[in-house]
Amino acid sequence: MTDNVVCAGCLRDNEEEITVMWCNDCEEPVCRPCGKAHRRFAIPNDVIDIKDISSVNKTMTKICKEHTGQKLIFCCVNHDKIVCHVCISESHKECDINHIEKAAKGIKDSSTIHDLKERIHKQKGIIEKVKEENNELSSKIKKDKEQQQERLIQLRSTIEDRLNLLDKNIETHYKQGVEKVSSNTEQLESLAQTTQANLQDIEKADTEESEVNLFHLVKRLDTSQLSDEENLQFLENDISNMSLQFIPENFIEKVDAMLNEFGHDAQTTSFKSHQSGTKALQSQIQVHSDEKHSLGQHQTFHAAESSKFYACCFIDENEVIVIESMEEQNDWGTVGTTLYLKAINLKDGKCNSFNISNGCSDLCKDTLCTFDRNNILIVAGDKKSVKVFDLEFKKLARTIKLNILFALCEWVTCIESQIVVFCYPYKNQKKCQIISWIDYNGQLLKTINLPDNICDLDIIENFQRRKLCDLYNFLWCDLYMLH
């Protein structure tokens, strides 16, 4: 405590007296007269010379933070907490309370001091270790920055080279197209002249020439006309197929989205986090290479002995939902099957499930999908409706009836806010298999007929293409073009 510190009590009365003492009970510096006054209280305060005050006393408060001005002179045994008398009356009426002097007795010889010292020493060592890691991180991110900038230069150069080549190709094909258009113009003009001349000849011969001469003319013009018609058909097809579409529609948006993903996995908060982020980025890049890679780290979740897992889908990248069938004994002693929706956290393995058999006598266990974060779609057992289960409230939210004539639902998925169902005809019905789009209220939006014998369906490339296959054949079908 420096010599120029003034007495706290005198300062409150707008006076300035140099402090020479310290009141441990009030936790403030006092001058000599005030120190004598503190010792003369009904319950004398502990006043010592300011030179004898320890650094602990300077920083350690003995006043209750919750009740202004109240001293912490009691200890609650139940909550292991130092309290004031107001704390006791408010929150510790039923607790075992000791005076702080009784609670503190023997503390110097207890294991508490030893354990606390050991924890502090351990933390000190951890701090030094983390400091070293932080220093390593500083040099590593600097090296990473240089490496990434070098890769960025290479990427920019590669992209520029490709764009320059593309620009040359566009210009070359444009010149070829201009030449083709010029050639087509000449051929069309020649055909037009020939056609006009033939028309004039046959009209004139029809009225002026003999039948023999007309017959010769018809045969000659017929051969010529056939050749001209073939040439015209060729030109027509050539013109309709000519295009300079080197950059597909929406390609720029896709490239922008891909570039936007760069750096999302980068971590600079700690050395270990930065390493894991780099590995994740490397694994994503390797997917596009032609080399064969072994399967990375994976997790396996096993059903219980009396349970079976059926259809599953991702809620998000860290959680998956699965239909679980469990053999259970009811109140009458008979064993029945109960269906549950089980959400599994892929990070910590924790599960959360609820019964979906209540109110639903039968469900298709082999298909489900997410409509959004909280709603799961499952095809009903009669295959004439889709059940919506709410994960937040853990119950059946609604039933979407499918008003599709002569068809039963086999499979369900979602494309944004629209529900897509794959249906097949009733038994003995001749209608083909179909894919139908419906909204959340079951309103039919559109339907596409499919070939017979379709047994599976998948959606890729922004939901524009689907693959359809049966036991013997594989069919690639562009549904975007169909509708």
Short mmCIF file of C-alpha atoms in Angstrom, two decimals:
data_model
loop_
_atom_site.label_atom_id
_atom_site.label_comp_id
_atom_site.label_asym_id
_atom_site.label_seq_id
_atom_site.Cartn_x
_atom_site.Cartn_y
_atom_site.Cartn_z
CA MET A 1 0.00 0.00 0.00
CA THR A 2 1.57 3.29 -1.02
CA ASP A 3 1.95 6.26 1.33
CA ASN A 4 -0.30 8.58 -0.67
CA VAL A 5 -3.46 6.49 -0.18
CA VAL A 6 -6.04 8.44 1.80
CA CYS A 7 -8.39 7.16 4.50
CA ALA A 8 -11.59 5.75 3.03
CA GLY A 9 -13.75 6.97 5.95
CA CYS A 10 -12.41 10.53 5.83
CA LEU A 11 -12.79 10.63 2.05
CA ARG A 12 -16.50 9.93 2.40
CA ASP A 13 -16.68 13.09 4.54
CA ASN A 14 -14.75 15.11 1.95
CA GLU A 15 -11.57 15.04 4.04
CA GLU A 16 -8.17 13.69 3.07
CA GLU A 17 -6.03 11.97 5.66
CA ILE A 18 -3.08 9.73 4.80
CA THR A 19 -3.79 6.10 5.69
CA VAL A 20 -1.52 4.28 8.14
CA MET A 21 -3.77 1.33 9.07
CA TRP A 22 -6.03 -1.30 7.48
CA CYS A 23 -9.41 -2.55 8.76
CA ASN A 24 -9.78 -6.22 7.85
CA ASP A 25 -13.50 -6.22 8.65
CA CYS A 26 -14.34 -3.18 6.51
CA GLU A 27 -11.70 -4.09 3.94
CA GLU A 28 -10.52 -0.51 3.55
CA PRO A 29 -7.53 1.70 4.48
CA VAL A 30 -8.00 4.02 7.49
CA CYS A 31 -6.07 6.81 9.17
CA ARG A 32 -4.94 6.52 12.80
CA PRO A 33 -7.99 8.28 14.37
CA CYS A 34 -10.42 6.24 12.29
CA GLY A 35 -8.47 3.06 13.13
CA LYS A 36 -8.91 3.76 16.85
CA ALA A 37 -12.64 4.36 16.24
CA HIS A 38 -12.97 1.00 14.42
CA ARG A 39 -11.41 -0.76 17.41
CA ARG A 40 -13.94 0.91 19.75
CA PHE A 41 -17.04 -0.47 17.97
CA ALA A 42 -19.41 -2.60 20.08
CA ILE A 43 -17.89 -5.56 18.27
CA PRO A 44 -14.31 -4.41 17.73
CA ASN A 45 -12.98 -4.53 14.18
CA ASP A 46 -9.69 -6.17 13.30
CA VAL A 47 -7.40 -3.19 12.59
CA ILE A 48 -3.71 -3.72 11.76
CA ASP A 49 -0.77 -1.62 10.66
CA ILE A 50 -0.86 -1.08 6.93
CA LYS A 51 2.68 -2.42 6.61
CA ASP A 52 1.50 -5.78 7.95
CA ILE A 53 -1.32 -6.26 5.46
CA SER A 54 -0.77 -9.19 3.09
CA SER A 55 -1.38 -9.10 -0.64
CA VAL A 56 -4.20 -11.61 -0.10
CA ASN A 57 -6.09 -9.26 2.17
CA LYS A 58 -5.80 -6.45 -0.37
CA THR A 59 -7.65 -8.45 -3.06
CA MET A 60 -9.89 -10.78 -1.06
CA THR A 61 -13.36 -9.49 -0.21
CA LYS A 62 -15.22 -10.45 2.94
CA ILE A 63 -18.39 -8.55 2.08
CA CYS A 64 -21.41 -10.36 0.59
CA LYS A 65 -21.89 -9.60 -3.12
CA GLU A 66 -25.65 -10.20 -2.90
CA HIS A 67 -26.31 -8.12 0.22
CA THR A 68 -24.49 -4.79 0.37
CA GLY A 69 -22.49 -4.15 3.52
CA GLN A 70 -23.11 -7.59 5.05
CA LYS A 71 -20.05 -9.49 6.24
CA LEU A 72 -19.37 -13.09 5.22
CA ILE A 73 -18.98 -14.61 8.69
CA PHE A 74 -20.86 -17.91 8.34
CA CYS A 75 -20.32 -21.11 6.37
CA CYS A 76 -23.16 -23.28 4.94
CA VAL A 77 -22.11 -26.92 5.27
CA ASN A 78 -24.81 -28.15 2.87
CA HIS A 79 -23.79 -25.85 0.02
CA ASP A 80 -20.08 -25.51 0.98
CA LYS A 81 -20.43 -21.74 0.70
CA ILE A 82 -19.49 -18.69 2.83
CA VAL A 83 -22.61 -16.60 3.53
CA CYS A 84 -23.84 -13.62 5.52
CA HIS A 85 -26.72 -13.64 8.02
CA VAL A 86 -29.15 -12.29 5.36
CA CYS A 87 -28.22 -15.19 3.06
CA ILE A 88 -29.10 -17.59 5.88
CA SER A 89 -32.56 -16.06 6.38
CA GLU A 90 -33.30 -16.06 2.66
CA SER A 91 -31.78 -19.21 1.19
CA HIS A 92 -30.26 -21.38 3.92
CA LYS A 93 -32.96 -21.69 6.60
CA GLU A 94 -32.83 -25.49 6.65
CA CYS A 95 -29.05 -25.78 6.20
CA ASP A 96 -26.33 -26.72 8.67
CA ILE A 97 -24.56 -23.41 9.46
CA ASN A 98 -21.19 -22.88 11.20
CA HIS A 99 -19.44 -19.68 12.17
CA ILE A 100 -16.54 -19.03 9.82
CA GLU A 101 -13.97 -19.32 12.65
CA LYS A 102 -15.23 -22.83 13.47
CA ALA A 103 -15.32 -23.79 9.77
CA ALA A 104 -11.78 -22.48 9.23
CA LYS A 105 -10.29 -24.33 12.19
CA GLY A 106 -7.62 -26.81 11.06
CA ILE A 107 -7.68 -25.62 7.42
CA LYS A 108 -3.89 -25.29 7.32
CA ASP A 109 -3.42 -28.98 8.19
CA SER A 110 -6.22 -30.27 5.88
CA SER A 111 -5.90 -31.90 2.47
CA THR A 112 -7.86 -29.02 0.94
CA ILE A 113 -4.78 -26.79 0.85
CA HIS A 114 -2.65 -29.56 -0.64
CA ASP A 115 -5.22 -30.41 -3.31
CA LEU A 116 -5.72 -26.77 -4.27
CA LYS A 117 -1.96 -26.19 -4.52
CA GLU A 118 -1.63 -29.27 -6.71
CA ARG A 119 -4.42 -28.07 -9.01
CA ILE A 120 -2.87 -24.61 -9.29
CA HIS A 121 0.57 -26.09 -10.07
CA LYS A 122 -1.03 -28.37 -12.67
CA GLN A 123 -2.84 -25.45 -14.26
CA LYS A 124 0.41 -23.49 -14.34
CA GLY A 125 2.02 -26.33 -16.30
CA ILE A 126 -0.96 -26.50 -18.68
CA ILE A 127 -0.74 -22.75 -19.26
CA GLU A 128 2.93 -23.09 -20.24
CA LYS A 129 2.07 -25.95 -22.57
CA VAL A 130 -0.76 -24.00 -24.19
CA LYS A 131 1.58 -21.03 -24.56
CA GLU A 132 4.00 -23.24 -26.50
CA GLU A 133 1.16 -24.55 -28.69
CA ASN A 134 -0.01 -21.00 -29.26
CA ASN A 135 3.50 -19.96 -30.31
CA GLU A 136 3.63 -22.98 -32.64
CA LEU A 137 0.24 -21.96 -34.03
CA SER A 138 1.55 -18.47 -34.75
CA SER A 139 4.37 -19.83 -36.91
CA LYS A 140 2.15 -22.53 -38.45
CA ILE A 141 -0.63 -20.19 -39.59
CA LYS A 142 2.04 -17.93 -41.09
CA LYS A 143 3.38 -20.91 -43.03
CA ASP A 144 -0.16 -21.94 -43.96
CA LYS A 145 -0.90 -18.44 -45.18
CA GLU A 146 2.12 -18.55 -47.51
CA GLN A 147 1.11 -22.00 -48.74
CA GLN A 148 -2.51 -20.97 -49.33
CA GLN A 149 -1.45 -17.81 -51.16
CA GLU A 150 0.80 -19.90 -53.41
CA ARG A 151 -2.11 -22.27 -54.12
CA LEU A 152 -4.32 -19.27 -54.79
CA ILE A 153 -1.84 -17.99 -57.37
CA GLN A 154 -1.79 -21.44 -59.00
CA LEU A 155 -5.59 -21.61 -58.93
CA ARG A 156 -5.94 -18.15 -60.44
CA SER A 157 -3.40 -19.02 -63.15
CA THR A 158 -5.16 -22.31 -63.94
CA ILE A 159 -8.57 -20.62 -64.11
CA GLU A 160 -7.22 -17.83 -66.32
CA ASP A 161 -5.58 -20.36 -68.66
CA ARG A 162 -8.81 -22.33 -68.90
CA LEU A 163 -10.87 -19.18 -69.50
CA ASN A 164 -8.44 -17.99 -72.18
CA LEU A 165 -8.67 -21.37 -73.89
CA LEU A 166 -12.46 -21.25 -73.61
CA ASP A 167 -12.46 -17.75 -75.08
CA LYS A 168 -10.39 -18.98 -78.05
CA ASN A 169 -12.73 -21.95 -78.55
CA ILE A 170 -15.77 -19.67 -78.52
CA GLU A 171 -14.15 -17.35 -81.05
CA THR A 172 -13.10 -20.29 -83.29
CA HIS A 173 -16.55 -21.87 -83.21
CA TYR A 174 -18.13 -18.47 -83.80
CA LYS A 175 -16.07 -17.98 -86.96
CA GLN A 176 -16.96 -21.49 -88.08
CA GLY A 177 -20.60 -20.71 -87.34
CA VAL A 178 -20.46 -17.48 -89.37
CA GLU A 179 -18.92 -19.36 -92.29
CA LYS A 180 -21.59 -22.04 -91.92
CA VAL A 181 -24.36 -19.46 -91.91
CA SER A 182 -22.87 -17.83 -95.04
CA SER A 183 -22.64 -21.22 -96.79
CA ASN A 184 -26.22 -22.07 -95.76
CA THR A 185 -27.40 -18.72 -97.11
CA GLU A 186 -25.84 -19.44 -100.51
CA GLN A 187 -27.31 -22.94 -100.61
CA LEU A 188 -30.76 -21.71 -99.57
CA GLU A 189 -30.65 -18.97 -102.20
CA SER A 190 -29.69 -21.55 -104.86
CA LEU A 191 -32.48 -23.88 -103.71
CA ALA A 192 -34.96 -21.02 -103.77
CA GLN A 193 -34.00 -20.13 -107.35
CA THR A 194 -34.13 -23.77 -108.47
CA THR A 195 -37.48 -24.30 -106.78
CA GLN A 196 -38.95 -21.18 -108.38
CA ALA A 197 -37.67 -22.24 -111.80
CA ASN A 198 -39.09 -25.76 -111.41
CA LEU A 199 -42.42 -24.32 -110.38
CA GLN A 200 -42.56 -22.08 -113.43
CA ASP A 201 -41.55 -24.95 -115.74
CA ILE A 202 -44.18 -27.37 -114.49
CA GLU A 203 -46.95 -24.76 -114.49
CA LYS A 204 -46.10 -23.73 -118.07
CA ALA A 205 -45.70 -27.32 -119.29
CA ASP A 206 -49.00 -28.29 -117.71
CA THR A 207 -50.84 -25.91 -120.03
CA GLU A 208 -48.65 -25.79 -123.14
CA GLU A 209 -46.74 -29.07 -123.59
CA SER A 210 -47.86 -32.48 -124.82
CA GLU A 211 -48.36 -35.34 -122.42
CA VAL A 212 -45.10 -36.99 -123.52
CA ASN A 213 -43.08 -33.85 -122.92
CA LEU A 214 -44.90 -33.26 -119.62
CA PHE A 215 -44.13 -36.85 -118.58
CA HIS A 216 -40.40 -36.33 -119.27
CA LEU A 217 -40.46 -33.07 -117.31
CA VAL A 218 -42.23 -34.60 -114.33
CA LYS A 219 -39.69 -37.43 -114.10
CA ARG A 220 -36.77 -35.02 -114.34
CA LEU A 221 -38.22 -32.57 -111.79
CA ASP A 222 -39.22 -35.39 -109.45
CA THR A 223 -35.61 -36.57 -109.21
CA SER A 224 -34.35 -33.02 -108.82
CA GLN A 225 -37.03 -32.22 -106.23
CA LEU A 226 -36.14 -35.29 -104.15
CA SER A 227 -32.50 -34.21 -104.03
CA ASP A 228 -33.46 -30.63 -103.15
CA GLU A 229 -35.79 -31.83 -100.37
CA GLU A 230 -32.98 -33.91 -98.83
CA ASN A 231 -30.59 -30.95 -98.99
CA LEU A 232 -33.21 -28.68 -97.42
CA GLN A 233 -33.86 -31.19 -94.60
CA PHE A 234 -30.11 -31.38 -93.94
CA LEU A 235 -29.85 -27.58 -93.80
CA GLU A 236 -32.86 -27.35 -91.51
CA ASN A 237 -31.40 -29.87 -89.05
CA ASP A 238 -27.97 -28.27 -89.24
CA ILE A 239 -29.40 -24.83 -88.41
CA SER A 240 -31.54 -26.08 -85.50
CA ASN A 241 -28.58 -27.94 -83.94
CA MET A 242 -26.08 -25.11 -84.24
CA SER A 243 -25.21 -23.56 -80.84
CA LEU A 244 -22.36 -21.91 -78.94
CA GLN A 245 -23.43 -23.04 -75.46
CA PHE A 246 -19.99 -23.57 -73.94
CA ILE A 247 -21.05 -22.29 -70.50
CA PRO A 248 -24.24 -24.06 -69.28
CA GLU A 249 -27.08 -22.19 -67.63
CA ASN A 250 -26.62 -21.68 -63.83
CA PHE A 251 -22.96 -22.73 -64.17
CA ILE A 252 -21.73 -19.40 -62.79
CA GLU A 253 -23.96 -19.76 -59.72
CA LYS A 254 -22.61 -23.27 -59.16
CA VAL A 255 -19.00 -22.10 -59.42
CA ASP A 256 -19.74 -19.22 -57.07
CA ALA A 257 -21.30 -21.63 -54.54
CA MET A 258 -18.29 -23.95 -54.83
CA LEU A 259 -15.83 -21.09 -54.29
CA ASN A 260 -17.91 -19.88 -51.37
CA GLU A 261 -17.24 -23.21 -49.65
CA PHE A 262 -13.50 -22.47 -49.61
CA GLY A 263 -12.33 -21.67 -46.12
CA HIS A 264 -15.51 -22.77 -44.30
CA ASP A 265 -13.61 -25.56 -42.55
CA ALA A 266 -10.58 -23.39 -41.67
CA GLN A 267 -9.95 -23.00 -37.94
CA THR A 268 -7.47 -20.59 -36.36
CA THR A 269 -8.61 -20.70 -32.74
CA SER A 270 -6.21 -23.46 -31.71
CA PHE A 271 -3.43 -25.62 -33.10
CA LYS A 272 -5.46 -28.84 -32.90
CA SER A 273 -8.58 -27.29 -34.40
CA HIS A 274 -6.56 -25.99 -37.32
CA GLN A 275 -5.20 -29.47 -38.01
CA SER A 276 -8.62 -31.11 -37.93
CA GLY A 277 -10.03 -28.45 -40.25
CA THR A 278 -7.23 -29.10 -42.75
CA LYS A 279 -7.88 -32.84 -42.72
CA ALA A 280 -11.58 -32.29 -43.33
CA LEU A 281 -10.81 -30.10 -46.32
CA GLN A 282 -8.37 -32.68 -47.72
CA SER A 283 -10.96 -35.44 -47.43
CA GLN A 284 -13.47 -33.39 -49.42
CA ILE A 285 -10.94 -32.80 -52.21
CA GLN A 286 -10.04 -36.49 -52.43
CA VAL A 287 -13.62 -37.44 -53.27
CA HIS A 288 -13.21 -35.93 -56.74
CA SER A 289 -9.99 -37.77 -57.61
CA ASP A 290 -9.81 -41.00 -59.60
CA GLU A 291 -7.63 -42.75 -57.03
CA LYS A 292 -9.06 -45.39 -54.71
CA HIS A 293 -9.20 -44.41 -51.05
CA SER A 294 -10.01 -46.50 -48.03
CA LEU A 295 -13.10 -45.72 -45.99
CA GLY A 296 -12.33 -43.18 -43.27
CA GLN A 297 -13.32 -43.30 -39.63
CA HIS A 298 -16.89 -44.46 -39.17
CA GLN A 299 -19.30 -45.25 -36.38
CA THR A 300 -21.60 -48.22 -35.94
CA PHE A 301 -24.80 -48.02 -33.87
CA HIS A 302 -26.33 -51.37 -32.93
CA ALA A 303 -29.98 -52.06 -32.21
CA ALA A 304 -30.86 -53.75 -28.92
CA GLU A 305 -31.26 -57.52 -28.78
CA SER A 306 -35.05 -57.30 -29.15
CA SER A 307 -34.94 -54.43 -31.67
CA LYS A 308 -34.36 -53.92 -35.38
CA PHE A 309 -33.41 -50.83 -37.37
CA TYR A 310 -35.21 -50.01 -40.62
CA ALA A 311 -35.23 -46.87 -42.80
CA CYS A 312 -33.08 -43.90 -41.80
CA CYS A 313 -32.21 -40.41 -43.03
CA PHE A 314 -30.15 -37.42 -41.92
CA ILE A 315 -31.75 -34.56 -39.99
CA ASP A 316 -28.52 -32.59 -40.36
CA GLU A 317 -24.81 -33.40 -40.64
CA ASN A 318 -24.61 -34.40 -36.95
CA GLU A 319 -27.89 -36.23 -36.38
CA VAL A 320 -29.69 -39.13 -38.05
CA ILE A 321 -33.26 -40.40 -37.57
CA VAL A 322 -34.10 -44.12 -37.83
CA ILE A 323 -37.23 -46.27 -37.52
CA GLU A 324 -36.72 -48.84 -34.75
CA SER A 325 -38.93 -51.91 -34.28
CA MET A 326 -38.97 -53.33 -30.75
CA GLU A 327 -40.53 -56.51 -29.39
CA GLU A 328 -42.34 -55.59 -26.13
CA GLN A 329 -44.69 -57.32 -23.72
CA ASN A 330 -48.00 -55.53 -23.11
CA ASP A 331 -50.16 -55.39 -19.98
CA TRP A 332 -51.93 -58.63 -20.95
CA GLY A 333 -48.70 -60.59 -21.16
CA THR A 334 -48.59 -60.93 -24.94
CA VAL A 335 -45.60 -59.82 -27.00
CA GLY A 336 -46.16 -57.23 -29.71
CA THR A 337 -44.12 -55.00 -32.00
CA THR A 338 -43.80 -51.29 -31.23
CA LEU A 339 -42.31 -48.76 -33.62
CA TYR A 340 -40.14 -45.87 -32.43
CA LEU A 341 -38.51 -42.90 -34.12
CA LYS A 342 -34.97 -42.71 -32.75
CA ALA A 343 -32.76 -39.65 -33.22
CA ILE A 344 -29.04 -40.48 -32.88
CA ASN A 345 -26.40 -37.80 -32.32
CA LEU A 346 -23.36 -38.84 -34.38
CA LYS A 347 -20.94 -36.84 -32.21
CA ASP A 348 -21.69 -38.15 -28.71
CA GLY A 349 -23.83 -41.19 -29.59
CA LYS A 350 -26.75 -40.01 -27.43
CA CYS A 351 -30.20 -41.17 -28.53
CA ASN A 352 -33.68 -39.77 -28.15
CA SER A 353 -36.74 -41.78 -29.21
CA PHE A 354 -40.53 -41.80 -28.95
CA ASN A 355 -43.35 -44.24 -29.72
CA ILE A 356 -44.99 -43.76 -33.14
CA SER A 357 -47.27 -46.83 -32.94
CA ASN A 358 -49.82 -44.98 -30.80
CA GLY A 359 -52.60 -43.83 -33.11
CA CYS A 360 -50.94 -45.51 -36.12
CA SER A 361 -51.89 -49.14 -36.49
CA ASP A 362 -49.51 -49.73 -39.38
CA LEU A 363 -46.60 -47.89 -41.00
CA CYS A 364 -44.14 -48.66 -43.81
CA LYS A 365 -40.82 -49.18 -42.03
CA ASP A 366 -38.71 -49.03 -45.19
CA THR A 367 -39.12 -45.38 -46.16
CA LEU A 368 -38.97 -42.02 -44.39
CA CYS A 369 -37.65 -38.52 -45.01
CA THR A 370 -37.43 -35.11 -43.36
CA PHE A 371 -39.82 -32.34 -44.44
CA ASP A 372 -37.92 -29.87 -42.25
CA ARG A 373 -35.87 -29.95 -39.02
CA ASN A 374 -38.84 -31.00 -36.87
CA ASN A 375 -41.16 -32.97 -39.20
CA ILE A 376 -40.61 -36.56 -40.39
CA LEU A 377 -42.63 -38.15 -43.22
CA ILE A 378 -43.47 -41.89 -43.19
CA VAL A 379 -45.71 -43.74 -45.65
CA ALA A 380 -48.79 -45.24 -43.97
CA GLY A 381 -49.31 -49.00 -43.96
CA ASP A 382 -52.24 -48.84 -46.38
CA LYS A 383 -49.97 -46.80 -48.73
CA LYS A 384 -52.80 -44.33 -49.35
CA SER A 385 -51.46 -41.55 -47.10
CA VAL A 386 -48.31 -40.09 -45.56
CA LYS A 387 -47.93 -39.62 -41.79
CA VAL A 388 -46.18 -36.51 -40.44
CA PHE A 389 -44.49 -36.88 -37.02
CA ASP A 390 -43.35 -33.85 -35.00
CA LEU A 391 -39.93 -34.43 -33.40
CA GLU A 392 -40.27 -31.47 -31.05
CA PHE A 393 -43.62 -32.52 -29.54
CA LYS A 394 -42.98 -36.25 -30.15
CA LYS A 395 -46.36 -37.07 -31.65
CA LEU A 396 -48.30 -37.54 -34.88
CA ALA A 397 -48.83 -34.06 -36.31
CA ARG A 398 -51.06 -34.77 -39.32
CA THR A 399 -52.03 -37.26 -42.04
CA ILE A 400 -51.62 -36.26 -45.70
CA LYS A 401 -54.11 -38.19 -47.84
CA LEU A 402 -52.95 -39.04 -51.38
CA ASN A 403 -55.71 -38.43 -53.90
CA ILE A 404 -54.03 -40.39 -56.69
CA LEU A 405 -56.41 -42.73 -58.52
CA PHE A 406 -55.52 -46.43 -58.87
CA ALA A 407 -52.11 -46.01 -57.22
CA LEU A 408 -50.41 -46.88 -53.91
CA CYS A 409 -47.46 -44.96 -52.44
CA GLU A 410 -44.19 -46.89 -52.25
CA TRP A 411 -41.61 -44.19 -51.49
CA VAL A 412 -41.52 -40.58 -50.26
CA THR A 413 -38.97 -37.76 -50.31
CA CYS A 414 -38.97 -33.95 -50.29
CA ILE A 415 -37.73 -31.31 -52.72
CA GLU A 416 -37.70 -28.04 -50.78
CA SER A 417 -41.34 -27.39 -49.76
CA GLN A 418 -42.80 -30.03 -52.09
CA ILE A 419 -43.34 -33.70 -51.25
CA VAL A 420 -42.53 -36.28 -53.94
CA VAL A 421 -44.10 -39.76 -53.86
CA PHE A 422 -43.29 -42.78 -56.01
CA CYS A 423 -46.47 -44.78 -56.67
CA TYR A 424 -47.34 -48.07 -58.35
CA PRO A 425 -50.76 -49.27 -59.64
CA TYR A 426 -53.27 -51.37 -57.76
CA LYS A 427 -53.24 -55.08 -58.43
CA ASN A 428 -54.77 -55.89 -61.83
CA GLN A 429 -54.68 -52.23 -62.83
CA LYS A 430 -52.92 -51.43 -66.11
CA LYS A 431 -51.88 -47.88 -65.26
CA CYS A 432 -48.12 -47.34 -65.24
CA GLN A 433 -45.97 -46.31 -62.28
CA ILE A 434 -45.88 -42.61 -61.51
CA ILE A 435 -44.04 -39.89 -59.61
CA SER A 436 -46.29 -37.21 -58.11
CA TRP A 437 -45.54 -33.86 -56.52
CA ILE A 438 -47.85 -32.80 -53.66
CA ASP A 439 -47.83 -29.94 -51.17
CA TYR A 440 -48.10 -30.15 -47.37
CA ASN A 441 -51.91 -30.25 -47.63
CA GLY A 442 -51.93 -33.18 -50.04
CA GLN A 443 -52.79 -31.03 -53.07
CA LEU A 444 -51.58 -32.73 -56.26
CA LEU A 445 -49.20 -30.39 -58.12
CA LYS A 446 -48.03 -32.54 -61.04
CA THR A 447 -47.57 -36.15 -62.08
CA ILE A 448 -45.14 -37.95 -64.39
CA ASN A 449 -45.75 -41.43 -65.80
CA LEU A 450 -42.85 -43.87 -65.69
CA PRO A 451 -42.09 -47.18 -67.43
CA ASP A 452 -43.23 -50.39 -65.75
CA ASN A 453 -41.09 -52.54 -63.43
CA ILE A 454 -39.37 -49.66 -61.63
CA CYS A 455 -38.04 -50.88 -58.28
CA ASP A 456 -35.89 -48.00 -56.99
CA LEU A 457 -35.45 -44.28 -57.42
CA ASP A 458 -32.76 -41.77 -56.54
CA ILE A 459 -32.44 -37.99 -56.82
CA ILE A 460 -29.22 -36.24 -57.77
CA GLU A 461 -27.96 -32.99 -59.30
CA ASN A 462 -30.31 -30.52 -57.65
CA PHE A 463 -33.29 -32.87 -58.03
CA GLN A 464 -33.37 -32.54 -61.83
CA ARG A 465 -32.30 -36.09 -62.69
CA ARG A 466 -33.37 -39.46 -61.28
CA LYS A 467 -32.14 -42.96 -61.84
CA LEU A 468 -34.66 -45.74 -62.18
CA CYS A 469 -33.85 -49.42 -62.28
CA ASP A 470 -35.44 -52.86 -62.20
CA LEU A 471 -33.92 -56.28 -61.63
CA TYR A 472 -32.42 -56.55 -65.11
CA ASN A 473 -32.09 -53.06 -66.55
CA PHE A 474 -30.84 -49.61 -65.68
CA LEU A 475 -32.67 -46.56 -66.99
CA TRP A 476 -31.45 -42.95 -66.78
CA CYS A 477 -34.37 -40.57 -66.99
CA ASP A 478 -34.29 -36.75 -67.06
CA LEU A 479 -37.49 -35.75 -65.28
CA TYR A 480 -36.67 -32.07 -65.63
CA MET A 481 -37.07 -32.43 -69.38
CA LEU A 482 -40.22 -34.53 -69.01
CA HIS A 483 -42.21 -31.92 -67.19
#
